Amino acid sequence: MMEKKDTKQIILDEALSLFAVNGYEGVTVADIANAVGIKAPSLYKHYMSKQDIFDAILTEMEERYKGQVTPMRINGMDANKDMGLFINISEEQLIEMGKGLFLYFLHDEYALKFRRMLTIEQYRNQKLSTLYAKQYIGAPLSYQGMLFGFLSGAGVMKQENPQIMALHFYAPMYLMLTLCDCHPEREDEVLSTLEQHIRQFNHLYQSKGD
Amino acid sequence: MMEKKDTKQIILDEALSLFAVNGYEGVTVADIANAVGIKAPSLYKHYMSKQDIFDAILTEMEERYKGQVTPMRINGMDANKDMGLFINISEEQLIEMGKGLFLYFLHDEYALKFRRMLTIEQYRNQKLSTLYAKQYIGAPLSYQGMLFGFLSGAGVMKQENPQIMALHFYAPMYLMLTLCDCHPEREDEVLSTLEQHIRQFNHLYQSKGD
DNA sequence: GTCTATAAGAAGATAGAC
DNA sequence: GTCTATCTTCTTATAGAC
């Protein structure tokens, strides 16, 4: 039983792939059907309309991220748990962590495509723009702000505004992510820059300067 | 003569406004004509096709930016000239400059709409993705890297990697710009964060720490 | 659940009057 | 230069056979 993947799910996957490049209006139901390997009318046995497919993608993504690993979190929701990991973290470990999170965002098929789709569609839909701002800006900054607040309080890092520290840590990753989205061929170069960024960040913010 | 704005130019302006929200495929020639205040067939007296209108927008923007103020530059192409301004710049002046450049990007009608259009269309068109990467990432980082290299060499700022310094200065502005694009109501909050960012950046990187 | 056939409307573009 | 009328193709969606 369940030998092959559910057609209903395949439709979502292929539709997301197409929406993530061409946007909602740039994709026809025939395009989606063709990617799935069926004819357009067959789609309507699985979904009521093109808009219904789009909405189903949103719903699935909401489920997928609910209470789960949102951008740049380690132990999910709880920065307190992560504190134990960070309080004696080495620079090399910090770099590995940053790279790992960065590459998750860049290489996870769904994370990448969904981010691109939101990027394209955000201006037409207030719900999507709010989701984008929360998912890719608000949540990571808030979480990391908490983390750097702890590290600052514990004396591991300098007594600077933790919100701005989070901005200084995350914004370069955000910029490089949007760069790699369209230029995957620059990934090696960007990963090298990411490493230098974290090294210099750590150097600037650690309590005992060299 | 030339009492009213050229219809040909109005078409470009209105088309850009629409493309910047809905993307190329999300806009019909009837939409554009309606925004201009004429009927769709009349458009074809000015442009050969819908694609022709889109291309004309690109061409105009290329002209507009050619050898001119690209993101975050002060005296255009020449960082050497800007050096004189920066070498004894106060923190307050640095903040004013950062805010000024930020607000130019956010409030200049064309700059804003063109950036949004590129954001939407970049995944479908390699020329556009290259332009986006150059205009909003490569150029500002390159220019500021040069500037911080000078300031570092002059002893005004610490001896750190100037490319990474530029990333630390510009990436937060880039992030906040993409945030404000969809959430103009958060502009005050973001401007306050921008100020704190530049203050903390200056504090971290200036040669004589407090 | 998938297909072919087809309806109903939208979209890009042209013709020709004014 | 703008309009109405129209052409053609594309697009969403439905009907009904298999």
Coordinates of C-alpha atoms (C1' of nucleotides) in Angstrom, one line a residue:
Chain A
M1 CA 0.0 0.0 0.0
M2 CA 1.1 3.6 -0.8
E3 CA 3.6 2.3 -3.3
K4 CA 3.8 5.6 -5.2
K5 CA 3.6 9.1 -3.9
D6 CA 0.2 10.6 -3.6
T7 CA -0.8 12.4 -6.8
K8 CA -2.4 15.1 -4.7
Q9 CA 1.0 15.7 -3.0
I10 CA 2.9 15.6 -6.3
I11 CA 0.6 18.3 -7.6
L12 CA 1.5 20.5 -4.7
D13 CA 5.2 19.9 -5.1
E14 CA 5.3 20.6 -8.8
A15 CA 3.0 23.6 -8.4
L16 CA 5.3 25.1 -5.8
S17 CA 8.3 24.5 -8.1
L18 CA 6.6 26.5 -10.8
F19 CA 5.1 29.2 -8.6
A20 CA 8.6 29.7 -7.1
V21 CA 10.0 30.8 -10.4
N22 CA 7.1 32.3 -12.4
G23 CA 4.7 33.4 -9.7
Y24 CA 1.0 32.5 -9.5
E25 CA -0.1 34.4 -12.6
G26 CA 2.9 33.1 -14.6
V27 CA 1.9 29.5 -14.2
T28 CA -1.1 27.8 -16.0
V29 CA -2.9 24.8 -14.8
A30 CA -1.7 23.1 -17.9
D31 CA 1.9 23.8 -16.8
I32 CA 1.2 22.1 -13.5
A33 CA -0.5 19.2 -15.0
N34 CA 2.3 18.7 -17.5
A35 CA 4.9 18.7 -14.7
V36 CA 2.9 16.1 -12.9
G37 CA 2.5 14.0 -16.0
I38 CA -1.3 14.2 -16.4
K39 CA -3.7 16.4 -18.3
A40 CA -5.1 19.7 -16.9
P41 CA -8.7 18.5 -16.3
S42 CA -7.4 15.7 -14.1
L43 CA -6.2 18.2 -11.6
Y44 CA -9.7 19.1 -10.8
K45 CA -10.3 15.7 -9.3
H46 CA -7.8 16.7 -6.6
Y47 CA -8.3 20.4 -6.2
M48 CA -11.3 22.6 -6.9
S49 CA -9.3 25.4 -8.7
K50 CA -5.9 26.8 -9.3
Q51 CA -6.3 29.1 -6.3
D52 CA -7.1 26.0 -4.2
I53 CA -3.7 24.5 -5.1
F54 CA -2.0 27.7 -4.1
D55 CA -3.9 27.8 -0.8
A56 CA -3.0 24.2 -0.1
I57 CA 0.7 25.0 -0.5
L58 CA 0.3 27.8 2.1
T59 CA -1.5 25.5 4.5
E60 CA 1.1 22.8 4.1
M61 CA 3.9 25.2 4.8
E62 CA 2.1 26.6 7.9
E63 CA 1.8 23.1 9.2
R64 CA 5.4 22.3 8.4
Y65 CA 6.7 25.3 10.3
K66 CA 4.3 25.2 13.2
G67 CA 6.2 25.1 16.4
Q68 CA 9.2 23.7 14.4
V69 CA 12.6 24.9 13.4
T70 CA 12.1 28.4 12.2
P71 CA 15.0 30.3 10.8
M72 CA 18.2 30.2 12.7
R73 CA 16.8 28.5 15.8
I74 CA 18.7 25.5 17.3
N75 CA 16.5 23.9 19.8
G76 CA 13.3 25.2 18.3
M77 CA 11.4 27.6 20.5
D78 CA 13.6 27.7 23.6
A79 CA 16.6 29.9 23.6
N80 CA 17.3 28.9 27.2
K81 CA 18.3 25.4 26.1
D82 CA 20.5 26.8 23.4
M83 CA 22.3 28.9 25.9
G84 CA 24.0 25.8 27.3
L85 CA 25.4 25.1 23.9
F86 CA 26.5 28.6 23.3
I87 CA 28.0 29.7 26.5
N88 CA 31.3 27.9 25.8
I89 CA 31.1 27.7 22.1
S90 CA 34.3 28.0 20.1
E91 CA 34.6 30.2 17.0
E92 CA 34.9 27.2 14.8
Q93 CA 31.7 25.7 16.2
L94 CA 29.9 29.0 15.7
I95 CA 31.0 29.0 12.1
E96 CA 29.8 25.4 11.6
M97 CA 26.5 26.2 13.1
G98 CA 26.1 29.3 10.9
K99 CA 27.0 27.4 7.8
G100 CA 24.7 24.6 8.7
L101 CA 21.7 26.8 9.2
F102 CA 22.6 28.8 6.0
L103 CA 22.8 25.6 3.9
Y104 CA 19.6 24.2 5.4
F105 CA 17.8 27.3 4.1
L106 CA 19.5 27.2 0.8
H107 CA 19.3 23.5 0.1
D108 CA 16.1 22.3 1.7
E109 CA 13.9 21.9 -1.3
Y110 CA 10.8 23.2 0.3
A111 CA 12.4 26.0 2.3
L112 CA 14.0 27.4 -0.8
K113 CA 11.0 27.2 -3.1
F114 CA 8.6 28.5 -0.5
R115 CA 10.9 31.4 0.3
R116 CA 11.1 32.3 -3.4
M117 CA 7.4 32.0 -3.9
L118 CA 6.8 34.4 -0.9
T119 CA 9.4 36.8 -2.3
I120 CA 7.5 37.0 -5.6
E121 CA 3.9 37.1 -4.3
Q122 CA 4.4 39.2 -1.2
Y123 CA 3.5 42.5 -2.8
R124 CA 0.1 41.3 -4.0
N125 CA -1.1 39.8 -0.8
Q126 CA -1.0 41.2 2.7
K127 CA -1.1 37.8 4.4
L128 CA 1.9 36.7 2.5
S129 CA 3.9 39.9 3.2
T130 CA 3.2 39.5 6.9
L131 CA 4.3 35.9 6.7
Y132 CA 7.5 36.8 4.9
A133 CA 8.4 39.5 7.4
K134 CA 7.7 37.2 10.3
Q135 CA 9.4 34.1 8.9
Y136 CA 12.5 35.5 7.4
I137 CA 13.1 38.7 9.4
G138 CA 11.1 39.0 12.7
A139 CA 11.5 35.5 14.0
P140 CA 15.2 35.0 13.4
L141 CA 16.0 38.5 14.8
S142 CA 13.8 38.0 17.8
Y143 CA 15.3 34.6 18.6
Q144 CA 18.9 35.6 18.1
G145 CA 18.3 38.8 20.0
M146 CA 17.3 36.6 23.0
L147 CA 20.3 34.5 22.6
F148 CA 22.8 37.3 22.4
G149 CA 21.0 38.9 25.4
F150 CA 21.8 35.9 27.4
L151 CA 25.4 35.7 26.2
S152 CA 25.8 39.4 26.9
G153 CA 24.4 38.9 30.4
A154 CA 26.6 35.9 31.0
G155 CA 29.7 38.0 30.2
V156 CA 30.6 35.9 27.2
M157 CA 29.9 38.8 24.9
K158 CA 30.1 42.5 25.1
Q159 CA 27.4 44.6 26.7
E160 CA 25.9 45.9 23.6
N161 CA 22.3 46.1 22.4
P162 CA 21.4 42.4 21.7
Q163 CA 18.8 43.4 19.1
I164 CA 21.5 45.1 17.1
M165 CA 23.9 42.3 17.7
A166 CA 21.3 39.9 16.2
L167 CA 20.9 42.3 13.2
H168 CA 24.7 42.3 12.7
F169 CA 24.8 38.5 12.9
Y170 CA 21.7 37.7 10.8
A171 CA 21.5 40.5 8.2
P172 CA 24.6 39.4 6.3
M173 CA 23.2 35.8 6.2
Y174 CA 19.9 37.2 4.9
L175 CA 21.7 39.2 2.2
M176 CA 23.8 36.3 1.1
L177 CA 20.8 34.0 1.1
T178 CA 18.9 36.2 -1.3
L179 CA 22.0 36.4 -3.4
C180 CA 22.4 32.6 -3.6
D181 CA 18.7 32.2 -4.4
C182 CA 19.4 33.5 -7.9
H183 CA 23.1 32.7 -8.2
P184 CA 23.7 29.2 -6.8
E185 CA 27.0 29.2 -8.8
R186 CA 28.3 31.7 -6.2
E187 CA 27.7 29.5 -3.3
D188 CA 31.3 28.6 -2.6
E189 CA 32.3 32.2 -2.6
V190 CA 29.4 33.1 -0.4
L191 CA 30.2 30.4 2.1
S192 CA 33.7 31.7 2.4
T193 CA 32.4 35.2 3.0
L194 CA 29.9 33.8 5.6
E195 CA 32.8 32.2 7.4
Q196 CA 34.8 35.5 7.5
H197 CA 31.6 37.3 8.6
I198 CA 31.1 35.1 11.6
R199 CA 34.8 35.2 12.5
Q200 CA 34.8 39.0 12.4
F201 CA 31.5 39.2 14.3
N202 CA 32.8 37.0 17.0
H203 CA 36.1 38.9 17.1
L204 CA 34.2 42.2 17.5
Y205 CA 31.6 41.2 20.0
Q206 CA 33.5 38.8 22.3
S207 CA 34.1 40.1 25.8
K208 CA 37.9 39.8 25.9
G209 CA 39.2 41.4 22.7
D210 CA 42.6 40.1 21.5
Chain B
M1 CA 4.9 73.1 -26.5
M2 CA 5.1 70.0 -24.4
E3 CA 2.4 71.2 -22.1
K4 CA 1.4 67.8 -20.8
K5 CA 3.6 64.8 -20.0
D6 CA 4.3 62.6 -23.0
T7 CA 1.8 59.7 -23.2
K8 CA 4.7 57.4 -24.1
Q9 CA 6.3 58.2 -20.7
I10 CA 3.0 58.0 -18.8
I11 CA 2.6 54.5 -20.1
L12 CA 6.0 53.5 -18.8
D13 CA 5.3 55.0 -15.4
E14 CA 1.9 53.3 -15.0
A15 CA 3.2 50.0 -16.3
L16 CA 6.1 50.1 -13.8
S17 CA 3.7 50.8 -11.0
L18 CA 1.6 47.8 -12.0
F19 CA 4.6 45.4 -12.7
A20 CA 6.1 46.4 -9.3
V21 CA 3.1 44.9 -7.5
N22 CA 1.7 42.2 -9.8
G23 CA 4.7 41.1 -11.9
Y24 CA 4.7 41.0 -15.7
E25 CA 2.3 38.1 -16.0
G26 CA 0.0 39.6 -13.4
V27 CA -0.7 42.7 -15.5
T28 CA -2.7 43.0 -18.7
V29 CA -2.3 45.6 -21.4
A30 CA -5.9 46.6 -20.5
D31 CA -4.7 47.3 -16.9
I32 CA -2.0 49.5 -18.2
A33 CA -4.2 51.3 -20.6
N34 CA -6.8 51.8 -17.9
A35 CA -4.2 53.3 -15.5
V36 CA -3.1 55.7 -18.3
G37 CA -6.7 56.6 -19.1
I38 CA -6.9 55.3 -22.6
K39 CA -8.0 52.0 -24.2
A40 CA -5.8 49.1 -24.8
P41 CA -5.4 49.3 -28.6
S42 CA -4.1 52.8 -28.2
L43 CA -1.1 51.5 -26.4
Y44 CA 0.1 49.9 -29.7
K45 CA 0.5 53.3 -31.3
H46 CA 3.3 53.9 -28.7
Y47 CA 4.8 50.4 -28.2
M48 CA 4.9 47.3 -30.4
S49 CA 3.9 44.9 -27.6
K50 CA 3.5 44.4 -23.9
Q51 CA 7.0 43.0 -23.8
D52 CA 8.2 46.1 -25.6
I53 CA 6.8 48.2 -22.7
F54 CA 8.7 46.1 -20.2
D55 CA 11.9 46.3 -22.2
A56 CA 11.5 50.1 -22.4
I57 CA 11.3 50.3 -18.6
L58 CA 14.5 48.4 -18.3
T59 CA 16.3 50.6 -20.8
E60 CA 15.1 53.7 -19.1
M61 CA 16.4 52.4 -15.7
E62 CA 19.7 51.5 -17.2
E63 CA 20.0 55.1 -18.6
R64 CA 19.0 56.5 -15.2
Y65 CA 21.6 54.6 -13.3
K66 CA 24.4 54.8 -15.8
G67 CA 27.4 56.4 -14.1
Q68 CA 25.1 57.9 -11.6
V69 CA 24.3 57.5 -7.9
T70 CA 24.2 53.8 -7.4
P71 CA 23.2 52.5 -4.0
M72 CA 25.1 54.0 -1.1
R73 CA 27.5 56.0 -3.0
I74 CA 28.1 59.6 -2.2
N75 CA 30.1 61.2 -4.9
G76 CA 29.1 58.8 -7.6
M77 CA 31.9 56.6 -8.8
D78 CA 34.8 57.9 -6.9
A79 CA 35.5 56.7 -3.3
N80 CA 38.6 58.9 -3.2
K81 CA 36.5 62.0 -3.2
D82 CA 34.3 60.6 -0.5
M83 CA 37.3 59.9 1.7
G84 CA 37.8 63.6 2.4
L85 CA 34.2 63.7 3.7
F86 CA 34.6 60.6 5.8
I87 CA 38.0 60.9 7.4
N88 CA 36.8 63.2 10.1
I89 CA 33.1 62.4 10.0
S90 CA 31.2 62.4 13.3
E91 CA 28.9 59.6 14.4
E92 CA 25.9 61.9 14.0
Q93 CA 26.9 62.8 10.4
L94 CA 27.4 59.1 9.6
I95 CA 23.8 58.4 10.9
E96 CA 22.4 61.3 8.9
M97 CA 24.1 60.0 5.8
G98 CA 22.9 56.5 6.3
K99 CA 19.4 57.6 6.9
G100 CA 19.5 59.9 3.8
L101 CA 20.6 57.1 1.6
F102 CA 18.1 54.7 3.1
L103 CA 15.2 57.1 2.6
Y104 CA 16.3 57.8 -1.0
F105 CA 16.0 54.2 -1.8
L106 CA 12.7 53.9 0.0
H107 CA 11.0 57.1 -1.1
D108 CA 12.3 57.7 -4.6
E109 CA 9.3 56.6 -6.7
Y110 CA 11.3 55.0 -9.4
A111 CA 14.0 53.4 -7.2
L112 CA 11.4 51.8 -5.1
K113 CA 9.2 50.4 -7.9
F114 CA 12.1 49.3 -10.0
R115 CA 13.6 47.4 -7.1
R116 CA 10.2 45.7 -6.4
M117 CA 9.8 44.8 -10.0
L118 CA 13.3 43.2 -10.1
T119 CA 12.6 41.4 -6.9
I120 CA 9.5 39.8 -8.5
E121 CA 11.0 39.1 -11.9
Q122 CA 14.5 38.1 -11.1
Y123 CA 13.8 34.3 -11.0
R124 CA 12.5 34.2 -14.5
N125 CA 15.2 36.1 -16.3
Q126 CA 18.9 35.8 -15.9
K127 CA 19.6 39.3 -17.1
L128 CA 17.4 40.7 -14.3
S129 CA 18.8 38.5 -11.6
T130 CA 22.3 39.6 -12.6
L131 CA 21.2 43.3 -12.6
Y132 CA 19.6 42.8 -9.2
A133 CA 22.7 41.2 -7.7
K134 CA 24.9 44.0 -9.1
Q135 CA 22.6 46.9 -8.3
Y136 CA 21.5 46.0 -4.8
I137 CA 24.3 43.8 -3.5
G138 CA 27.5 43.9 -5.5
A139 CA 27.8 47.6 -6.2
P140 CA 27.1 48.9 -2.6
L141 CA 29.4 46.3 -1.0
S142 CA 32.2 47.0 -3.5
Y143 CA 32.0 50.7 -3.0
Q144 CA 31.7 50.6 0.7
G145 CA 34.4 48.0 0.9
M146 CA 36.7 50.5 -0.8
L147 CA 35.7 53.3 1.5
F148 CA 36.2 51.3 4.7
G149 CA 39.5 50.1 3.2
F150 CA 40.6 53.7 3.1
L151 CA 39.4 54.5 6.5
S152 CA 41.1 51.5 7.9
G153 CA 44.3 52.4 6.2
A154 CA 44.1 56.0 7.5
G155 CA 43.8 54.7 11.0
V156 CA 40.3 56.0 11.5
M157 CA 38.9 52.5 11.8
K158 CA 40.2 49.2 13.0
Q159 CA 42.3 47.0 10.9
E160 CA 39.7 44.5 9.9
N161 CA 38.7 43.0 6.6
P162 CA 37.0 46.0 4.8
Q163 CA 34.8 43.7 2.7
I164 CA 33.3 42.3 5.8
M165 CA 33.0 45.7 7.4
A166 CA 31.0 46.8 4.3
L167 CA 28.8 43.7 4.8
H168 CA 28.3 44.6 8.4
F169 CA 27.4 48.1 7.5
Y170 CA 25.2 47.5 4.4
A171 CA 23.5 44.1 5.1
P172 CA 21.3 45.6 7.9
M173 CA 20.2 48.4 5.6
Y174 CA 19.4 45.9 2.9
L175 CA 17.3 43.8 5.3
M176 CA 15.4 46.8 6.6
L177 CA 14.8 48.1 3.1
T178 CA 13.2 44.8 2.0
L179 CA 11.2 44.9 5.2
C180 CA 9.9 48.5 4.6
D181 CA 9.1 47.7 0.9
C182 CA 6.1 45.7 2.1
H183 CA 5.5 47.3 5.5
P184 CA 5.8 51.1 5.1
E185 CA 3.9 51.5 8.3
R186 CA 7.0 50.2 10.2
E187 CA 9.3 52.9 8.7
D188 CA 9.6 54.9 12.0
E189 CA 10.6 51.8 13.9
V190 CA 13.0 50.8 11.2
L191 CA 14.6 54.2 11.1
S192 CA 15.2 54.1 14.8
T193 CA 16.8 50.6 14.4
L194 CA 18.9 52.0 11.6
E195 CA 20.2 54.7 13.8
Q196 CA 21.1 52.2 16.6
H197 CA 22.8 50.0 14.0
I198 CA 25.1 52.7 12.7
R199 CA 25.9 53.9 16.2
Q200 CA 26.8 50.4 17.3
F201 CA 28.7 49.8 14.0
N202 CA 30.7 52.9 14.6
H203 CA 31.4 52.0 18.2
L204 CA 32.6 48.5 17.2
Y205 CA 34.8 49.5 14.4
Q206 CA 36.3 52.9 15.3
S207 CA 40.0 52.7 16.1
K208 CA 40.0 54.0 19.6
G209 CA 37.4 52.0 21.5
D210 CA 35.9 53.7 24.6
Chain C
dG1 C1' -8.7 9.0 -11.7
dT2 C1' -7.5 9.9 -16.2
dC3 C1' -8.8 11.0 -20.6
dT4 C1' -11.1 13.9 -24.9
dA5 C1' -14.1 17.4 -26.1
dT6 C1' -15.7 21.6 -25.3
dA7 C1' -17.7 25.7 -23.1
dA8 C1' -16.9 30.5 -21.5
dG9 C1' -14.2 34.0 -20.9
dA10 C1' -9.8 36.7 -20.8
dA11 C1' -5.8 38.4 -23.1
dG12 C1' -2.6 40.1 -26.8
dA13 C1' -2.8 42.2 -30.9
dT14 C1' -4.8 44.1 -35.5
dA15 C1' -8.0 46.8 -38.8
dG16 C1' -10.0 50.6 -39.9
dA17 C1' -13.1 54.7 -38.8
dC18 C1' -12.7 59.3 -36.9
Chain D
dG1 C1' -3.6 59.2 -31.4
dT2 C1' -7.7 57.4 -29.8
dC3 C1' -11.6 54.8 -30.5
dT4 C1' -14.9 50.4 -31.6
dA5 C1' -15.0 46.1 -33.5
dT6 C1' -12.9 41.9 -34.2
dC7 C1' -9.5 38.1 -34.6
dT8 C1' -6.9 34.5 -32.6
dT9 C1' -5.0 32.2 -29.0
dC10 C1' -4.7 31.0 -24.4
dT11 C1' -6.7 29.8 -20.0
dT12 C1' -9.8 28.1 -16.5
dA13 C1' -13.0 25.0 -15.7
dT14 C1' -16.8 21.5 -16.8
dA15 C1' -19.1 17.3 -19.0
dG16 C1' -19.1 12.9 -19.8
dA17 C1' -16.8 8.5 -21.7
dC18 C1' -13.6 4.9 -20.1

